[in-house]
mmCIF file of C-alpha atoms (C1' of nucleotides) in Angstrom:
data_model
loop_
_atom_site.group_PDB
_atom_site.id
_atom_site.type_symbol
_atom_site.label_atom_id
_atom_site.label_comp_id
_atom_site.label_asym_id
_atom_site.label_seq_id
_atom_site.Cartn_x
_atom_site.Cartn_y
_atom_site.Cartn_z
ATOM 1 C CA MET A 608 -6.164 4.386 -1.205
ATOM 2 C CA LYS A 609 -9.878 4.713 -1.196
ATOM 3 C CA ASN A 610 -10.185 8.345 -1.475
ATOM 4 C CA LYS A 611 -7.395 10.716 -2.619
ATOM 5 C CA ASN A 612 -9.001 13.633 -0.862
ATOM 6 C CA ASP A 613 -8.251 12.076 2.429
ATOM 7 C CA TYR A 614 -4.668 12.863 1.742
ATOM 8 C CA ALA A 615 -4.987 16.005 -0.221
ATOM 9 C CA ASP A 616 -3.056 17.788 2.388
ATOM 10 C CA CYS A 617 -0.242 15.192 2.598
ATOM 11 C CA PRO A 618 2.366 15.468 -0.154
ATOM 12 C CA VAL A 619 4.253 12.494 1.229
ATOM 13 C CA THR A 620 1.373 10.171 0.711
ATOM 14 C CA GLU A 621 0.940 11.389 -2.863
ATOM 15 C CA VAL A 622 4.561 10.550 -3.547
ATOM 16 C CA ILE A 623 4.217 7.169 -1.921
ATOM 17 C CA ALA A 624 1.203 6.424 -3.953
ATOM 18 C CA LEU A 625 3.311 6.821 -7.136
ATOM 19 C CA PHE A 626 5.140 3.555 -6.339
ATOM 20 C CA ALA A 627 2.824 1.813 -3.949
ATOM 21 C CA GLY A 628 1.848 -0.936 -6.275
ATOM 22 C CA ARG A 629 2.914 -4.442 -5.784
ATOM 23 C CA TRP A 630 5.561 -4.378 -8.528
ATOM 24 C CA LYS A 631 6.129 -0.767 -9.359
ATOM 25 C CA LEU A 632 9.406 -0.307 -7.709
ATOM 26 C CA ILE A 633 10.757 -3.504 -9.219
ATOM 27 C CA ILE A 634 9.510 -2.255 -12.739
ATOM 28 C CA LEU A 635 11.046 1.099 -12.251
ATOM 29 C CA ARG A 636 14.245 -0.486 -11.339
ATOM 30 C CA VAL A 637 14.248 -2.650 -14.470
ATOM 31 C CA LEU A 638 13.512 0.358 -16.617
ATOM 32 C CA SER A 639 16.052 2.527 -14.883
ATOM 33 C CA ARG A 640 18.852 0.695 -16.760
ATOM 34 C CA HIS A 641 17.242 1.307 -20.119
ATOM 35 C CA ALA A 642 13.965 1.089 -22.070
ATOM 36 C CA ARG A 643 12.433 -2.405 -22.329
ATOM 37 C CA ARG A 644 9.842 -4.206 -24.311
ATOM 38 C CA PHE A 645 6.885 -5.679 -22.600
ATOM 39 C CA GLY A 646 8.312 -9.158 -22.890
ATOM 40 C CA GLU A 647 11.640 -8.169 -21.626
ATOM 41 C CA ILE A 648 10.155 -6.821 -18.527
ATOM 42 C CA SER A 649 8.210 -9.968 -18.072
ATOM 43 C CA VAL A 650 11.240 -12.123 -18.413
ATOM 44 C CA ARG A 651 13.089 -10.002 -15.761
ATOM 45 C CA ILE A 652 10.127 -10.351 -13.345
ATOM 46 C CA PRO A 653 9.065 -13.902 -13.853
ATOM 47 C CA ALA A 654 6.605 -13.875 -10.847
ATOM 48 C CA ILE A 655 4.365 -11.251 -12.314
ATOM 49 C CA SER A 656 1.434 -12.268 -14.556
ATOM 50 C CA LYS A 657 0.801 -10.461 -17.891
ATOM 51 C CA LYS A 658 -2.390 -9.068 -16.566
ATOM 52 C CA VAL A 659 -0.849 -7.513 -13.519
ATOM 53 C CA LEU A 660 2.144 -6.243 -15.340
ATOM 54 C CA THR A 661 -0.158 -4.498 -17.782
ATOM 55 C CA GLU A 662 -2.066 -2.895 -14.952
ATOM 56 C CA GLN A 663 1.010 -1.712 -13.224
ATOM 57 C CA LEU A 664 2.486 -0.332 -16.416
ATOM 58 C CA LYS A 665 -0.727 1.475 -17.128
ATOM 59 C CA GLU A 666 -0.768 3.164 -13.737
ATOM 60 C CA LEU A 667 2.875 4.137 -13.991
ATOM 61 C CA GLU A 668 2.143 5.614 -17.370
ATOM 62 C CA ALA A 669 -1.003 7.411 -15.978
ATOM 63 C CA ASP A 670 1.138 8.906 -13.264
ATOM 64 C CA GLY A 671 3.657 10.103 -15.765
ATOM 65 C CA LEU A 672 6.560 7.952 -14.597
ATOM 66 C CA ILE A 673 6.955 5.948 -17.755
ATOM 67 C CA SER A 674 6.211 6.271 -21.437
ATOM 68 C CA ARG A 675 4.752 3.749 -23.835
ATOM 69 C CA LYS A 676 5.856 3.659 -27.354
ATOM 70 C CA GLN A 677 3.996 1.422 -29.793
ATOM 71 C CA PHE A 678 5.549 0.514 -33.142
ATOM 72 C CA GLY A 679 3.148 -0.262 -35.937
ATOM 73 C CA GLU A 680 4.746 -3.639 -36.720
ATOM 74 C CA PHE A 681 3.760 -7.190 -36.603
ATOM 75 C CA PRO A 682 4.315 -8.984 -34.443
ATOM 76 C CA PRO A 683 3.490 -6.081 -32.206
ATOM 77 C CA ARG A 684 6.241 -4.226 -30.396
ATOM 78 C CA VAL A 685 5.831 -1.934 -27.509
ATOM 79 C CA GLU A 686 8.578 -0.183 -25.573
ATOM 80 C CA TYR A 687 8.472 1.269 -22.156
ATOM 81 C CA ALA A 688 10.923 3.788 -20.732
ATOM 82 C CA LEU A 689 11.253 6.130 -17.768
ATOM 83 C CA THR A 690 10.133 9.716 -18.456
ATOM 84 C CA GLU A 691 12.133 12.594 -17.099
ATOM 85 C CA TYR A 692 9.714 12.611 -14.176
ATOM 86 C CA GLY A 693 10.362 8.961 -13.662
ATOM 87 C CA LYS A 694 14.127 9.460 -13.844
ATOM 88 C CA SER A 695 13.820 12.272 -11.316
ATOM 89 C CA LEU A 696 12.446 9.634 -8.878
ATOM 90 C CA CYS A 697 15.806 7.765 -8.776
ATOM 91 C CA PRO A 698 17.722 10.154 -6.485
ATOM 92 C CA LEU A 699 14.736 10.059 -4.149
ATOM 93 C CA LEU A 700 14.703 6.215 -4.078
ATOM 94 C CA ALA A 701 18.492 6.236 -3.558
ATOM 95 C CA TYR A 702 17.979 8.665 -0.603
ATOM 96 C CA ILE A 703 15.510 6.252 0.957
ATOM 97 C CA ALA A 704 17.846 3.367 0.444
ATOM 98 C CA ALA A 705 20.668 5.257 1.938
ATOM 99 C CA TRP A 706 18.452 6.191 5.008
ATOM 100 C CA LYS A 707 17.737 2.535 5.458
ATOM 101 C CA LYS A 708 21.367 1.545 5.165
ATOM 102 C CA GLU A 709 22.409 4.066 7.740
ATOM 103 C CA ARG A 710 20.329 2.462 10.501
ATOM 104 C CA VAL A 711 20.671 -1.202 9.851
ATOM 105 C CA MET B 193 2.365 -7.096 1.021
ATOM 106 C CA LYS B 194 1.875 -10.822 0.856
ATOM 107 C CA ASN B 195 5.311 -12.024 1.501
ATOM 108 C CA LYS B 196 8.047 -9.949 2.793
ATOM 109 C CA ASN B 197 10.578 -12.137 1.165
ATOM 110 C CA ASP B 198 9.549 -10.969 -2.184
ATOM 111 C CA TYR B 199 11.214 -7.732 -1.370
ATOM 112 C CA ALA B 200 14.072 -8.975 0.685
ATOM 113 C CA ASP B 201 16.420 -7.415 -1.886
ATOM 114 C CA CYS B 202 14.712 -3.989 -2.022
ATOM 115 C CA PRO B 203 15.546 -1.601 0.860
ATOM 116 C CA VAL B 204 13.250 0.988 -0.528
ATOM 117 C CA THR B 205 10.275 -1.277 -0.271
ATOM 118 C CA GLU B 206 11.016 -2.126 3.287
ATOM 119 C CA VAL B 207 11.174 1.482 4.203
ATOM 120 C CA ILE B 208 7.861 2.311 2.388
ATOM 121 C CA ALA B 209 6.256 -0.612 4.318
ATOM 122 C CA LEU B 210 7.008 1.238 7.523
ATOM 123 C CA PHE B 211 4.392 3.860 6.759
ATOM 124 C CA ALA B 212 2.293 2.238 4.030
ATOM 125 C CA GLY B 213 -0.724 1.878 6.349
ATOM 126 C CA ARG B 214 -3.860 3.759 5.709
ATOM 127 C CA TRP B 215 -3.298 6.176 8.632
ATOM 128 C CA LYS B 216 0.257 5.739 9.586
ATOM 129 C CA LEU B 217 1.753 8.925 8.091
ATOM 130 C CA ILE B 218 -1.107 10.916 9.672
ATOM 131 C CA ILE B 219 -0.414 9.287 13.069
ATOM 132 C CA LEU B 220 3.235 9.886 12.780
ATOM 133 C CA ARG B 221 2.557 13.590 12.007
ATOM 134 C CA VAL B 222 0.280 13.962 15.021
ATOM 135 C CA LEU B 223 2.895 12.364 17.296
ATOM 136 C CA SER B 224 5.687 14.339 15.752
ATOM 137 C CA ARG B 225 4.625 17.379 17.696
ATOM 138 C CA HIS B 226 4.626 15.639 21.029
ATOM 139 C CA ALA B 227 3.471 12.478 22.779
ATOM 140 C CA ARG B 228 -0.290 11.801 22.800
ATOM 141 C CA ARG B 229 -2.694 9.637 24.543
ATOM 142 C CA PHE B 230 -4.883 7.226 22.636
ATOM 143 C CA GLY B 231 -7.880 9.493 22.926
ATOM 144 C CA GLU B 232 -5.985 12.487 21.889
ATOM 145 C CA ILE B 233 -4.886 10.859 18.715
ATOM 146 C CA SER B 234 -8.491 9.711 18.134
ATOM 147 C CA VAL B 235 -9.797 13.254 18.471
ATOM 148 C CA ARG B 236 -7.195 14.557 16.068
ATOM 149 C CA ILE B 237 -8.124 11.975 13.455
ATOM 150 C CA PRO B 238 -11.839 11.725 13.764
ATOM 151 C CA ALA B 239 -12.307 9.552 10.530
ATOM 152 C CA ILE B 240 -10.405 6.591 12.051
ATOM 153 C CA SER B 241 -12.161 4.008 14.136
ATOM 154 C CA LYS B 242 -10.806 2.811 17.452
ATOM 155 C CA LYS B 243 -10.267 -0.665 16.043
ATOM 156 C CA VAL B 244 -8.147 0.546 13.044
ATOM 157 C CA LEU B 245 -6.325 3.111 15.218
ATOM 158 C CA THR B 246 -5.314 0.302 17.589
ATOM 159 C CA GLU B 247 -4.100 -1.782 14.615
ATOM 160 C CA GLN B 248 -2.037 0.912 13.141
ATOM 161 C CA LEU B 249 -0.492 1.851 16.423
ATOM 162 C CA LYS B 250 0.415 -1.790 17.113
ATOM 163 C CA GLU B 251 2.081 -2.037 13.760
ATOM 164 C CA LEU B 252 3.962 1.170 14.268
ATOM 165 C CA GLU B 253 5.097 -0.043 17.631
ATOM 166 C CA ALA B 254 6.167 -3.462 16.164
ATOM 167 C CA ASP B 255 8.143 -1.663 13.655
ATOM 168 C CA GLY B 256 9.829 0.345 16.387
ATOM 169 C CA LEU B 257 8.721 3.720 15.165
ATOM 170 C CA ILE B 258 6.569 4.582 18.240
ATOM 171 C CA SER B 259 6.618 3.581 21.911
ATOM 172 C CA ARG B 260 3.576 2.760 24.122
ATOM 173 C CA LYS B 261 3.704 3.690 27.747
ATOM 174 C CA GLN B 262 0.958 2.400 29.947
ATOM 175 C CA PHE B 263 0.246 3.968 33.358
ATOM 176 C CA GLY B 264 -1.243 1.826 35.982
ATOM 177 C CA GLU B 265 -4.120 4.095 36.706
ATOM 178 C CA PHE B 266 -7.786 4.065 36.587
ATOM 179 C CA PRO B 267 -9.297 5.115 34.236
ATOM 180 C CA PRO B 268 -6.513 3.644 32.066
ATOM 181 C CA ARG B 269 -4.038 5.915 30.501
ATOM 182 C CA VAL B 270 -1.792 5.096 27.617
ATOM 183 C CA GLU B 271 0.675 7.387 25.970
ATOM 184 C CA TYR B 272 2.252 6.963 22.500
ATOM 185 C CA ALA B 273 5.344 8.752 21.405
ATOM 186 C CA LEU B 274 7.834 8.617 18.600
ATOM 187 C CA THR B 275 11.011 6.641 19.312
ATOM 188 C CA GLU B 276 14.405 7.882 18.148
ATOM 189 C CA TYR B 277 13.953 5.685 15.120
ATOM 190 C CA GLY B 278 10.567 7.181 14.494
ATOM 191 C CA LYS B 279 11.974 10.650 14.845
ATOM 192 C CA SER B 280 14.737 9.877 12.389
ATOM 193 C CA LEU B 281 12.012 9.330 9.786
ATOM 194 C CA CYS B 282 11.078 12.984 9.866
ATOM 195 C CA PRO B 283 13.943 14.273 7.743
ATOM 196 C CA LEU B 284 13.211 11.417 5.173
ATOM 197 C CA LEU B 285 9.545 12.480 4.962
ATOM 198 C CA ALA B 286 10.568 16.108 4.723
ATOM 199 C CA TYR B 287 12.824 15.201 1.848
ATOM 200 C CA ILE B 288 10.065 13.457 0.042
ATOM 201 C CA ALA B 289 7.707 16.347 0.565
ATOM 202 C CA ALA B 290 10.429 18.667 -0.796
ATOM 203 C CA TRP B 291 10.964 16.541 -3.811
ATOM 204 C CA LYS B 292 7.178 16.686 -4.506
ATOM 205 C CA LYS B 293 7.118 20.412 -4.049
ATOM 206 C CA GLU B 294 9.951 20.906 -6.479
ATOM 207 C CA ARG B 295 8.078 19.431 -9.391
ATOM 208 C CA VAL B 296 4.473 20.714 -9.007
ATOM 209 C "C1'" DC C 545 -10.319 5.543 28.807
ATOM 210 C "C1'" DA C 546 -8.523 2.358 25.885
ATOM 211 C "C1'" DG C 547 -9.245 -0.812 23.904
ATOM 212 C "C1'" DT C 548 -11.910 -6.099 21.899
ATOM 213 C "C1'" DA C 549 -15.052 -8.691 19.280
ATOM 214 C "C1'" DT C 550 -17.764 -9.416 15.207
ATOM 215 C "C1'" DC C 551 -19.089 -8.839 10.860
ATOM 216 C "C1'" DC C 552 -18.598 -7.009 6.343
ATOM 217 C "C1'" DA C 553 -17.259 -4.791 1.894
ATOM 218 C "C1'" DA C 554 -14.020 -3.351 -1.499
ATOM 219 C "C1'" DG C 555 -10.277 -3.917 -4.403
ATOM 220 C "C1'" DG C 556 -5.718 -5.164 -5.415
ATOM 221 C "C1'" DG C 557 -3.484 -9.043 -6.961
ATOM 222 C "C1'" DG C 558 -3.158 -13.868 -8.773
ATOM 223 C "C1'" DA C 559 -4.062 -18.085 -12.170
ATOM 224 C "C1'" DT C 560 -5.377 -19.413 -16.414
ATOM 225 C "C1'" DA C 561 -7.170 -19.238 -21.039
ATOM 226 C "C1'" DC C 562 -7.965 -16.647 -25.101
ATOM 227 C "C1'" DT C 563 -6.953 -12.976 -29.013
ATOM 228 C "C1'" DG C 564 -5.616 -9.118 -32.690
ATOM 229 C "C1'" DC D 1237 4.134 -10.364 -29.098
ATOM 230 C "C1'" DA D 1238 1.457 -7.892 -26.155
ATOM 231 C "C1'" DG D 1239 -1.887 -7.840 -24.323
ATOM 232 C "C1'" DT D 1240 -7.715 -9.182 -22.646
ATOM 233 C "C1'" DA D 1241 -11.242 -11.692 -20.367
ATOM 234 C "C1'" DT D 1242 -12.623 -14.292 -16.350
ATOM 235 C "C1'" DC D 1243 -12.875 -15.902 -12.100
ATOM 236 C "C1'" DC D 1244 -11.269 -16.036 -7.470
ATOM 237 C "C1'" DC D 1245 -8.942 -15.134 -3.101
ATOM 238 C "C1'" DC D 1246 -7.306 -12.675 0.656
ATOM 239 C "C1'" DT D 1247 -5.978 -8.834 3.057
ATOM 240 C "C1'" DT D 1248 -6.980 -4.184 4.618
ATOM 241 C "C1'" DG D 1249 -9.819 -1.324 6.413
ATOM 242 C "C1'" DG D 1250 -14.624 0.201 8.109
ATOM 243 C "C1'" DA D 1251 -19.166 0.023 11.316
ATOM 244 C "C1'" DT D 1252 -20.909 -1.058 15.420
ATOM 245 C "C1'" DA D 1253 -21.427 -2.956 19.844
ATOM 246 C "C1'" DC D 1254 -19.340 -4.516 24.069
ATOM 247 C "C1'" DT D 1255 -15.708 -4.637 28.165
ATOM 248 C "C1'" DG D 1256 -11.823 -4.301 31.956
#
DNA sequence: CAGTATCCAAGGGGATACTG
DNA sequence: CAGTATCCCCTTGGATACTG
């Protein structure tokens, strides 16, 4: 999306933008079971590179859908989890999936 | 989306793809009131060029969301309208908007 | 009127190598 | 382990001019 203002009047677009990234829905699904470390997510989505995974995670975090907890250990350890906001997305996604299923 | 197969297992992504285009939601909203000619849509969405409008309409038609009726007149006259499938999207979009409104 | 035809820019993603 | 740093490609969308 070039300019968010173009859509300032469209709540649907704003919601869609939350998970419009190439891997975001998949990441959210992975995290919906439970919190995961960076490497765990990576293993579960082999096709995604570290760079892109990092980007998508940052965006999801910036949008408040996931949280990032960093432990002060070595080797480093970072854990990602759905926030309450992120969890609240699940029923919405389920609704969309159900809509799809209804008209297959 | 590069490869639809990447998402073959994700119904949500397929649904999102239906209206992921730059102007699709806006076009659908315009047509949701009633059928419109190409020029009418263009007037209601001044920021979109004819080329892009044509593209988006073609994709929406290919996805079965809108219909294109061409009258054999001169000057040419083409009318776009939501199909039943397209109309069935409205409650879904309303649900999404409501979800958004709930957590503002 | 309802499009095509060109050309172009931006940026989201991808591949690979390197690092604290 | 959990990222950065680079470099590159390709699609999506935009500007403008032309046409049946």
